[in-house]
Short mmCIF file of C-alpha atoms and ligand atoms in Angstrom, two decimals:
data_model
loop_
_atom_site.label_atom_id
_atom_site.label_comp_id
_atom_site.label_asym_id
_atom_site.label_seq_id
_atom_site.Cartn_x
_atom_site.Cartn_y
_atom_site.Cartn_z
CA MET H 1 135.05 130.05 -63.64
CA PRO H 2 131.81 132.05 -63.53
CA LYS H 3 131.98 135.61 -64.91
CA LYS H 4 131.36 138.49 -62.55
CA SER H 5 127.98 138.97 -64.20
CA THR H 6 126.80 135.40 -63.51
CA VAL H 7 123.72 135.35 -61.27
CA SER H 8 122.14 132.17 -59.90
CA ALA H 9 118.78 131.42 -58.31
CA ILE H 10 117.47 128.44 -56.36
CA ASP H 11 113.74 127.92 -55.78
CA VAL H 12 113.37 125.28 -53.09
CA GLY H 13 109.75 124.29 -53.76
CA THR H 14 107.56 121.64 -52.15
CA SER H 15 107.36 119.59 -55.37
CA LYS H 16 110.53 120.55 -57.24
CA ILE H 17 113.83 122.34 -56.78
CA ALA H 18 114.74 124.66 -59.65
CA ALA H 19 118.25 126.08 -60.02
CA ILE H 20 119.02 128.62 -62.75
CA MET H 21 122.32 130.22 -63.75
CA ALA H 22 122.30 133.26 -66.02
CA ASP H 23 124.47 136.04 -67.36
CA ALA H 24 122.99 139.27 -66.05
CA ALA H 25 125.29 141.72 -67.86
CA ASP H 26 122.14 143.06 -69.54
CA GLU H 27 119.52 143.34 -66.80
CA ALA H 28 116.61 143.77 -69.21
CA SER H 29 117.18 140.49 -71.04
CA PHE H 30 119.49 138.14 -69.23
CA GLN H 31 120.81 135.01 -70.89
CA VAL H 32 120.04 131.75 -69.16
CA LEU H 33 123.19 129.59 -69.12
CA GLY H 34 121.80 126.53 -67.37
CA VAL H 35 118.69 125.20 -65.64
CA GLY H 36 118.55 122.22 -63.26
CA VAL H 37 115.36 120.74 -61.87
CA ALA H 38 115.08 117.94 -59.31
CA ALA H 39 112.13 116.39 -57.49
CA SER H 40 111.90 117.90 -54.03
CA LYS H 41 112.57 115.96 -50.84
CA GLY H 42 112.51 116.86 -47.16
CA LEU H 43 110.00 119.73 -47.50
CA ARG H 44 106.49 120.23 -46.15
CA LYS H 45 104.29 123.15 -47.14
CA GLY H 46 107.27 125.09 -48.46
CA VAL H 47 109.42 124.56 -45.35
CA VAL H 48 112.53 122.38 -44.96
CA VAL H 49 111.68 119.71 -42.39
CA ASN H 50 114.52 117.29 -43.20
CA PRO H 51 117.66 119.27 -44.11
CA ASP H 52 119.69 116.19 -45.15
CA GLU H 53 117.09 115.01 -47.64
CA ALA H 54 116.43 118.52 -48.89
CA ARG H 55 120.17 119.13 -49.37
CA GLU H 56 120.42 116.05 -51.59
CA ALA H 57 117.62 117.32 -53.82
CA VAL H 58 119.04 120.86 -53.95
CA HIS H 59 122.45 119.40 -54.81
CA GLU H 60 120.97 117.42 -57.69
CA ALA H 61 119.32 120.54 -59.16
CA ILE H 62 122.51 122.59 -58.78
CA LYS H 63 124.65 119.88 -60.41
CA LYS H 64 122.30 119.77 -63.41
CA ALA H 65 122.38 123.56 -63.79
CA GLU H 66 126.18 123.62 -63.48
CA HIS H 67 126.50 120.86 -66.03
CA ALA H 68 124.33 122.76 -68.54
CA ALA H 69 126.14 126.05 -67.88
CA GLY H 70 129.62 124.51 -67.86
CA ILE H 71 130.58 126.58 -64.80
CA LYS H 72 130.33 126.22 -61.03
CA MET H 73 127.65 127.93 -58.97
CA GLU H 74 129.35 129.97 -56.27
CA THR H 75 126.54 132.12 -54.91
CA ALA H 76 122.76 132.14 -55.31
CA TYR H 77 119.59 134.03 -54.49
CA VAL H 78 117.32 131.64 -52.63
CA GLY H 79 113.55 131.83 -52.19
CA ILE H 80 111.85 131.41 -48.83
CA THR H 81 108.20 130.77 -48.00
CA GLY H 82 105.99 129.04 -45.41
CA ARG H 83 103.46 129.79 -42.73
CA HIS H 84 106.30 130.96 -40.42
CA VAL H 85 106.75 134.11 -42.54
CA ASN H 86 105.12 137.27 -41.16
CA SER H 87 104.57 140.51 -43.03
CA LEU H 88 103.31 143.84 -41.78
CA ASN H 89 103.35 147.52 -42.65
CA THR H 90 105.09 149.67 -40.03
CA LYS H 91 105.97 153.32 -39.51
CA SER H 92 109.27 154.73 -38.21
CA ALA H 93 110.62 158.27 -37.91
CA VAL H 94 113.98 160.10 -37.59
CA ALA H 95 115.08 163.74 -37.43
CA VAL H 96 116.76 165.11 -40.57
CA THR H 97 120.41 165.59 -39.54
CA ARG H 98 121.96 168.11 -41.93
CA SER H 99 122.06 171.67 -40.62
CA ASP H 100 120.42 172.94 -43.82
CA ARG H 101 117.61 170.34 -43.27
CA VAL H 102 118.03 168.80 -46.70
CA VAL H 103 117.21 165.09 -46.59
CA SER H 104 120.26 162.98 -47.45
CA ALA H 105 120.74 159.34 -48.42
CA GLY H 106 122.08 158.85 -44.88
CA ASP H 107 118.71 159.94 -43.40
CA LEU H 108 116.96 157.45 -45.64
CA LYS H 109 119.25 154.72 -44.44
CA ARG H 110 118.74 155.65 -40.78
CA VAL H 111 114.96 155.71 -40.98
CA LEU H 112 114.94 152.25 -42.54
CA GLU H 113 117.44 151.02 -39.97
CA SER H 114 115.09 152.18 -37.24
CA ALA H 115 112.31 150.12 -38.90
CA ARG H 116 114.71 147.15 -38.88
CA GLU H 117 115.54 147.55 -35.19
CA VAL H 118 111.92 147.67 -34.11
CA ASN H 119 111.24 144.39 -35.87
CA SER H 120 114.33 142.33 -34.97
CA ASN H 121 114.61 139.66 -32.28
CA ALA H 122 116.36 136.34 -31.74
CA GLU H 123 113.49 134.10 -32.87
CA ARG H 124 112.61 136.07 -35.98
CA ARG H 125 114.98 136.82 -38.79
CA LEU H 126 114.36 140.02 -40.72
CA LEU H 127 114.11 139.29 -44.45
CA HIS H 128 112.97 142.58 -45.99
CA VAL H 129 112.28 146.16 -45.00
CA ILE H 130 110.75 147.63 -48.14
CA PRO H 131 109.92 151.36 -48.09
CA ARG H 132 106.39 152.00 -49.36
CA GLY H 133 106.44 155.76 -49.06
CA TYR H 134 107.79 158.64 -46.99
CA THR H 135 106.24 161.49 -45.01
CA LEU H 136 108.21 164.71 -44.59
CA ASP H 137 106.99 167.04 -41.83
CA GLY H 138 103.51 165.57 -42.11
CA GLN H 139 103.34 165.71 -45.91
CA ASP H 140 102.73 162.13 -46.99
CA GLY H 141 102.95 160.35 -50.33
CA VAL H 142 106.59 161.35 -50.90
CA LYS H 143 108.27 158.75 -53.11
CA ASN H 144 111.85 160.05 -52.98
CA PRO H 145 112.60 162.57 -50.22
CA ILE H 146 116.34 162.98 -51.03
CA GLY H 147 117.09 166.66 -51.67
CA MET H 148 113.80 167.88 -50.10
CA HIS H 149 113.71 170.14 -47.01
CA GLY H 150 112.26 169.06 -43.67
CA PHE H 151 112.79 168.35 -39.98
CA ARG H 152 111.15 164.97 -39.53
CA LEU H 153 111.26 162.04 -41.92
CA ASP H 154 108.79 159.15 -41.53
CA VAL H 155 108.84 155.97 -43.54
CA GLU H 156 106.08 153.48 -44.02
CA ALA H 157 107.70 150.13 -44.72
CA HIS H 158 106.60 146.61 -45.52
CA VAL H 159 108.53 144.43 -43.09
CA VAL H 160 108.92 140.69 -43.60
CA THR H 161 110.31 138.36 -40.93
CA ALA H 162 110.72 134.58 -40.80
CA ALA H 163 111.27 132.01 -38.03
CA THR H 164 115.03 131.80 -37.42
CA SER H 165 114.91 127.99 -37.19
CA SER H 166 113.26 127.64 -40.64
CA VAL H 167 115.75 130.11 -42.13
CA GLN H 168 118.67 128.15 -40.64
CA ASN H 169 117.40 124.85 -42.04
CA LEU H 170 117.08 126.34 -45.52
CA LEU H 171 120.51 127.98 -45.36
CA LYS H 172 122.05 124.71 -44.18
CA CYS H 173 120.81 122.92 -47.33
CA VAL H 174 122.41 125.39 -49.71
CA ARG H 175 125.58 126.19 -47.77
CA GLY H 176 126.14 122.49 -47.11
CA ILE H 177 126.76 122.11 -50.85
CA GLY H 178 129.33 124.89 -50.86
CA VAL H 179 127.09 127.55 -52.45
CA ASP H 180 126.94 130.92 -50.66
CA VAL H 181 123.52 132.51 -50.18
CA GLU H 182 123.64 136.01 -51.62
CA ASP H 183 120.18 136.90 -50.34
CA LEU H 184 117.01 135.20 -49.12
CA VAL H 185 114.00 136.55 -50.98
CA LEU H 186 110.36 136.10 -49.98
CA GLU H 187 108.84 133.91 -52.70
CA PRO H 188 105.70 135.98 -53.38
CA LEU H 189 107.97 138.96 -54.04
CA ALA H 190 110.17 136.88 -56.35
CA SER H 191 107.19 135.50 -58.34
CA SER H 192 105.79 139.04 -58.66
CA GLU H 193 109.06 140.15 -60.26
CA ALA H 194 108.62 137.57 -62.99
CA VAL H 195 104.94 137.98 -63.84
CA LEU H 196 103.62 141.44 -62.92
CA ARG H 197 103.76 144.54 -65.11
CA ALA H 198 104.57 148.00 -63.73
CA ASP H 199 101.14 149.36 -64.76
CA GLU H 200 99.41 146.57 -62.80
CA ARG H 201 101.46 147.32 -59.68
CA GLU H 202 100.59 150.98 -60.01
CA ALA H 203 96.82 150.41 -60.40
CA GLY H 204 96.59 147.66 -57.77
CA VAL H 205 96.97 143.94 -58.42
CA LEU H 206 96.91 140.64 -56.55
CA MET H 207 99.49 137.99 -57.42
CA ALA H 208 98.86 134.42 -56.22
CA ASP H 209 101.50 131.74 -56.87
CA ILE H 210 99.60 128.47 -56.37
CA GLY H 211 102.30 125.84 -55.99
CA ALA H 212 102.22 122.34 -54.56
CA GLY H 213 102.38 123.01 -50.82
CA THR H 214 101.74 126.74 -50.54
CA THR H 215 99.92 129.62 -52.17
CA ASP H 216 102.17 132.68 -52.04
CA VAL H 217 100.26 135.97 -52.13
CA ALA H 218 101.43 139.52 -52.88
CA LEU H 219 99.29 142.63 -53.30
CA PHE H 220 100.73 145.75 -54.94
CA LYS H 221 99.16 149.19 -54.94
CA GLU H 222 100.46 152.58 -56.13
CA GLY H 223 103.62 150.88 -57.32
CA SER H 224 104.58 149.46 -53.90
CA ILE H 225 104.09 146.24 -52.03
CA TRP H 226 101.03 146.45 -49.80
CA HIS H 227 100.44 142.97 -48.45
CA THR H 228 102.18 139.59 -48.59
CA SER H 229 101.09 136.28 -47.10
CA VAL H 230 101.58 132.55 -47.46
CA LEU H 231 98.66 130.08 -47.34
CA PRO H 232 99.57 126.47 -46.52
CA VAL H 233 97.53 125.02 -49.41
CA GLY H 234 98.26 124.10 -53.02
CA GLY H 235 98.20 121.34 -55.63
CA TYR H 236 99.21 118.61 -53.18
CA GLN H 237 95.85 118.80 -51.42
CA ILE H 238 94.10 118.34 -54.76
CA THR H 239 96.21 115.30 -55.65
CA ARG H 240 95.78 113.81 -52.18
CA ASP H 241 92.00 114.13 -52.40
CA ILE H 242 91.96 112.53 -55.86
CA ALA H 243 94.09 109.67 -54.49
CA ILE H 244 91.73 109.14 -51.53
CA GLY H 245 88.55 109.71 -53.54
CA LEU H 246 89.48 107.26 -56.30
CA GLY H 247 91.48 104.85 -54.15
CA VAL H 248 94.63 105.16 -56.28
CA PRO H 249 98.30 105.81 -55.31
CA PHE H 250 99.39 109.46 -55.00
CA GLU H 251 101.65 109.32 -58.10
CA ILE H 252 98.80 108.03 -60.27
CA ALA H 253 96.44 110.66 -58.87
CA GLU H 254 99.06 113.30 -59.80
CA GLU H 255 99.25 111.92 -63.35
CA ILE H 256 95.45 111.87 -63.67
CA LYS H 257 95.20 115.46 -62.40
CA LYS H 258 97.78 116.80 -64.84
CA LYS H 259 96.55 114.80 -67.84
CA TYR H 260 92.77 115.02 -67.46
CA GLY H 261 92.11 117.62 -64.78
CA THR H 262 90.19 120.73 -65.83
CA LEU H 263 87.86 123.36 -64.44
CA LEU H 264 86.20 123.76 -67.84
CA ASP H 265 82.91 121.99 -68.50
CA VAL H 266 83.52 118.48 -69.84
CA PRO H 267 81.10 117.26 -72.55
CA GLN H 268 78.86 114.38 -71.44
CA ASP H 269 78.11 111.34 -73.60
CA LYS H 270 74.58 110.08 -74.43
CA GLU H 271 74.18 108.34 -71.09
CA GLY H 272 75.36 111.50 -69.38
CA SER H 273 78.31 109.70 -67.83
CA GLY H 274 81.12 111.60 -69.59
CA GLU H 275 84.67 110.56 -70.47
CA LYS H 276 86.16 107.51 -68.74
CA ILE H 277 89.82 106.72 -68.09
CA ASP H 278 90.84 103.10 -68.42
CA GLY H 279 92.83 102.28 -65.29
CA ALA H 280 95.09 99.91 -67.26
CA SER H 281 96.46 102.90 -69.21
CA LEU H 282 97.71 104.27 -65.88
CA GLY H 283 99.23 100.97 -64.78
CA LEU H 284 96.31 100.00 -62.52
CA ASP H 285 95.70 96.26 -62.83
CA ASN H 286 92.28 95.96 -61.15
CA GLY H 287 90.25 96.85 -64.22
CA GLN H 288 89.24 100.15 -62.62
CA GLN H 289 87.39 102.71 -64.76
CA ILE H 290 87.73 106.32 -63.66
CA LEU H 291 85.16 108.98 -64.52
CA VAL H 292 86.86 112.23 -65.54
CA GLN H 293 83.87 114.07 -64.07
CA ASP H 294 84.65 112.60 -60.61
CA VAL H 295 88.22 113.89 -60.88
CA ASN H 296 87.03 117.32 -61.93
CA ASP H 297 84.46 117.51 -59.13
CA ILE H 298 87.26 116.99 -56.59
CA ILE H 299 89.47 119.59 -58.31
CA ARG H 300 86.61 122.09 -58.43
CA ALA H 301 85.85 121.67 -54.70
CA ARG H 302 89.50 122.16 -53.68
CA ILE H 303 90.05 125.17 -55.97
CA ASP H 304 86.83 126.81 -54.76
CA GLU H 305 88.02 126.35 -51.20
CA LEU H 306 91.48 127.72 -52.00
CA LEU H 307 90.05 130.79 -53.72
CA ARG H 308 87.74 131.45 -50.75
CA MET H 309 90.73 131.27 -48.40
CA LEU H 310 92.48 133.75 -50.68
CA GLN H 311 89.46 136.03 -50.49
CA LEU H 312 89.62 135.99 -46.69
CA GLU H 313 93.27 137.15 -46.96
CA MET H 314 92.26 140.34 -48.73
CA PRO H 315 92.86 143.44 -46.60
CA SER H 316 89.62 144.99 -47.95
CA ALA H 317 86.38 143.61 -49.38
CA ASN H 318 86.11 146.38 -51.96
CA LEU H 319 88.20 144.65 -54.62
CA GLU H 320 87.19 147.00 -57.41
CA ALA H 321 88.95 149.83 -55.57
CA LEU H 322 91.74 147.70 -54.11
CA ILE H 323 92.84 145.76 -57.21
CA PRO H 324 91.46 147.39 -60.36
CA ALA H 325 94.10 145.50 -62.40
CA GLY H 326 92.65 142.26 -61.02
CA MET H 327 94.54 139.08 -60.26
CA VAL H 328 97.52 137.34 -61.76
CA LEU H 329 97.67 133.61 -61.01
CA THR H 330 100.92 131.73 -61.38
CA GLY H 331 102.65 128.61 -59.95
CA GLY H 332 102.21 125.06 -61.27
CA THR H 333 98.57 124.73 -60.19
CA SER H 334 97.60 127.71 -62.35
CA ASN H 335 98.15 125.35 -65.31
CA LEU H 336 94.70 123.91 -64.56
CA PRO H 337 92.55 124.82 -67.58
CA GLY H 338 89.76 127.22 -66.64
CA ILE H 339 91.21 128.33 -63.28
CA ASP H 340 91.20 131.94 -64.50
CA ALA H 341 87.45 131.80 -65.25
CA VAL H 342 86.67 130.25 -61.85
CA ALA H 343 88.75 132.93 -60.09
CA THR H 344 86.92 135.65 -62.06
CA ASP H 345 83.60 134.20 -60.83
CA VAL H 346 84.73 134.23 -57.20
CA PHE H 347 86.58 137.56 -57.13
CA ARG H 348 84.60 139.47 -59.80
CA THR H 349 87.85 140.95 -61.12
CA PRO H 350 89.87 140.35 -64.30
CA VAL H 351 92.22 137.36 -63.94
CA ARG H 352 95.16 136.34 -66.10
CA ILE H 353 97.74 133.57 -65.86
CA GLY H 354 101.29 134.86 -65.31
CA VAL H 355 104.07 133.12 -67.23
CA PRO H 356 107.72 134.23 -66.81
CA LYS H 357 108.90 136.48 -69.62
CA ASP H 358 112.06 138.19 -70.91
CA VAL H 359 114.29 135.15 -70.44
CA TYR H 360 116.62 134.09 -73.23
CA GLY H 361 119.18 131.37 -73.85
CA LEU H 362 118.56 127.89 -72.47
CA ALA H 363 115.17 128.95 -71.21
CA ASP H 364 112.44 126.88 -72.90
CA ILE H 365 111.43 124.99 -69.75
CA LEU H 366 111.01 128.30 -67.88
CA TYR H 367 107.98 129.45 -69.93
CA ASP H 368 105.71 127.78 -67.40
CA PRO H 369 104.01 129.39 -64.37
CA ALA H 370 105.74 126.80 -62.16
CA TYR H 371 109.01 128.69 -62.76
CA ALA H 372 107.78 132.16 -61.81
CA THR H 373 109.59 132.08 -58.45
CA ALA H 374 112.90 130.83 -59.88
CA VAL H 375 112.88 133.39 -62.71
CA GLY H 376 111.82 136.15 -60.30
CA LEU H 377 114.73 135.32 -58.00
CA LEU H 378 117.03 135.65 -60.97
CA MET H 379 115.53 139.03 -61.87
CA TRP H 380 115.99 140.15 -58.27
CA GLY H 381 119.64 139.09 -58.45
CA ALA H 382 120.17 140.61 -61.90
CA ARG H 383 118.96 143.97 -60.63
CA ARG H 384 121.30 143.77 -57.67
CA TYR H 385 124.16 143.10 -60.06
CA SER H 386 123.33 146.06 -62.29
CA GLU H 387 122.92 148.33 -59.25
CA ASP H 388 126.40 147.40 -58.09
CA GLU H 389 127.89 147.94 -61.51
CA GLY H 390 125.86 150.93 -62.69
CA THR H 391 126.67 154.57 -62.01
CA PRO H 392 123.68 156.53 -60.72
CA ALA H 393 123.11 159.78 -62.54
CA GLU H 394 122.22 162.00 -59.56
CA SER H 395 125.13 163.97 -58.19
CA ALA H 396 123.96 163.28 -54.63
CA ALA H 397 124.60 159.63 -55.27
CA ALA H 398 127.84 160.08 -57.17
CA ASN H 399 130.11 159.98 -54.15
CA MET H 400 128.33 157.29 -52.20
CA SER H 401 130.02 154.15 -51.05
CA LYS H 402 129.10 151.08 -53.06
CA GLY H 403 126.95 149.72 -50.21
CA LEU H 404 125.04 152.95 -49.77
CA ARG H 405 124.58 153.38 -53.53
CA ARG H 406 123.20 149.89 -53.75
CA PHE H 407 120.91 150.62 -50.85
CA VAL H 408 119.55 153.81 -52.41
CA ASN H 409 119.07 152.16 -55.79
CA LYS H 410 117.26 149.31 -54.16
CA ALA H 411 115.04 151.67 -52.20
CA LYS H 412 114.22 153.50 -55.44
CA HIS H 413 113.12 150.31 -57.08
CA TRP H 414 110.96 149.34 -54.13
CA VAL H 415 108.97 152.51 -54.39
CA ASN H 416 108.96 152.15 -58.18
CA LEU H 417 110.67 155.43 -59.05
N1 ATP N 501 98.82 120.83 -65.82
C1 ATP N 501 98.63 120.84 -64.49
N2 ATP N 501 97.39 120.70 -63.99
C2 ATP N 501 97.17 120.71 -62.68
N3 ATP N 501 98.13 120.85 -61.75
C3 ATP N 501 99.39 121.00 -62.20
C4 ATP N 501 99.71 121.00 -63.59
N4 ATP N 501 101.05 121.18 -63.70
C5 ATP N 501 101.54 121.27 -62.45
N5 ATP N 501 100.56 121.14 -61.54
C6 ATP N 501 100.68 121.15 -60.07
O1 ATP N 501 101.46 122.24 -59.68
C7 ATP N 501 102.10 121.91 -58.44
C8 ATP N 501 103.57 122.27 -58.55
O2 ATP N 501 103.65 123.65 -58.73
P1 ATP N 501 105.00 124.43 -58.42
O3 ATP N 501 106.11 123.81 -59.18
O4 ATP N 501 104.71 125.86 -58.63
O5 ATP N 501 105.15 124.10 -56.85
P2 ATP N 501 106.44 124.18 -55.92
O6 ATP N 501 107.16 125.43 -56.21
O7 ATP N 501 107.21 122.91 -56.02
O8 ATP N 501 105.78 124.18 -54.48
P3 ATP N 501 105.54 125.38 -53.43
O9 ATP N 501 105.75 126.67 -54.14
O10 ATP N 501 104.13 125.19 -53.00
O11 ATP N 501 106.50 125.12 -52.33
C9 ATP N 501 101.90 120.43 -58.20
O12 ATP N 501 100.93 120.22 -57.19
C10 ATP N 501 101.40 119.96 -59.55
O13 ATP N 501 100.53 118.85 -59.42
MG1 MG N 502 106.86 127.41 -55.57
#
């Protein structure tokens, strides 16, 4: 039987499914109880296109995690991504209801509900309404209006919606195994949880999770989420081009990329031809010799293109002002040696590689950028757990229902109070 404090996460990625179970009794340093990883099936560019196949792969990952943890997974936080996801910043307003015009938690809830209503319809499922800041009677930049006086409360919120059909297909995979979905979390937000620091979010930072089928983007400024998007490109395109360029099967191209691929300069030999890979060592039986430089030229072209696409996604060209903390790259493709230097050249900002941190227990495999989303989902869930269990200090919150208290705590986190 899982303990009440057990939190689970499932990252349904284009190349792998990662399931993690952890004890979240201590939010700051949760203990990983079990990790299960399975090769992905039935997905394209981050989206479930064959629910039966995808369910099989998700089941395999869950079984492995359950086996390691020695308990069953009952509920999980699940990541969602894909081109069908839309994000925008919206404004909504309500009148403050109390006769003494003191803003209450109820007003906060109503103003966010009005943002939800504006953005709901049958084809789009609302995933997140994240408050970025409040305006009280025209005074903007208010982080927490509860207890302040005013007549009109406006909220600026980051609203994320997804295509209902894609959401249903993803839910089907997990629920079909008998695991309840606690919450669907936008993957760029999950990855950001795992790899960004509070000071970076405050100053302004861009997080890009470069996976296999998608590049998940999140931009934070003044402590709040500013922009999220999903680009339908990642490591698969690189592998596919290596396979076509060298005339080798996809699996061998993947092996070559991971073993020899680099964006750093490779030393040339006396003839200037550089390191060669003997095809026989990769199981090729046609005596093929592969030039590492050819592989790296393909990788360089694809990464340049990907970074330029990322640049076009930026809401402003003045990056020095927009993201003074620079960029944090994560996801499996950020394992490419030298990708940080290439990104620095393109963006002219500091760049670092984000690796999940603060995970303990059976967690060795998770110290890899490829697990940023899975670990971030767990952190998201762990915070939810502690919000439900914790007792807020403010007297205004002391008598709230559990749901409302959770809501207010969540809202506080979103605006980084
Ligand atoms: N050392 C490496 N060098 C180059 N590429 C790598 C390396 N390690 C992993 N990759 C690439 O990272 C990608 C997998 O990354 P990740 O696990 O983050 O993707 P995913 O979560 O399955 O997919 P997505 O998030 O796009 O749906 C693959 O394309 C893989 O080839
Ligand atoms: Mg991923």
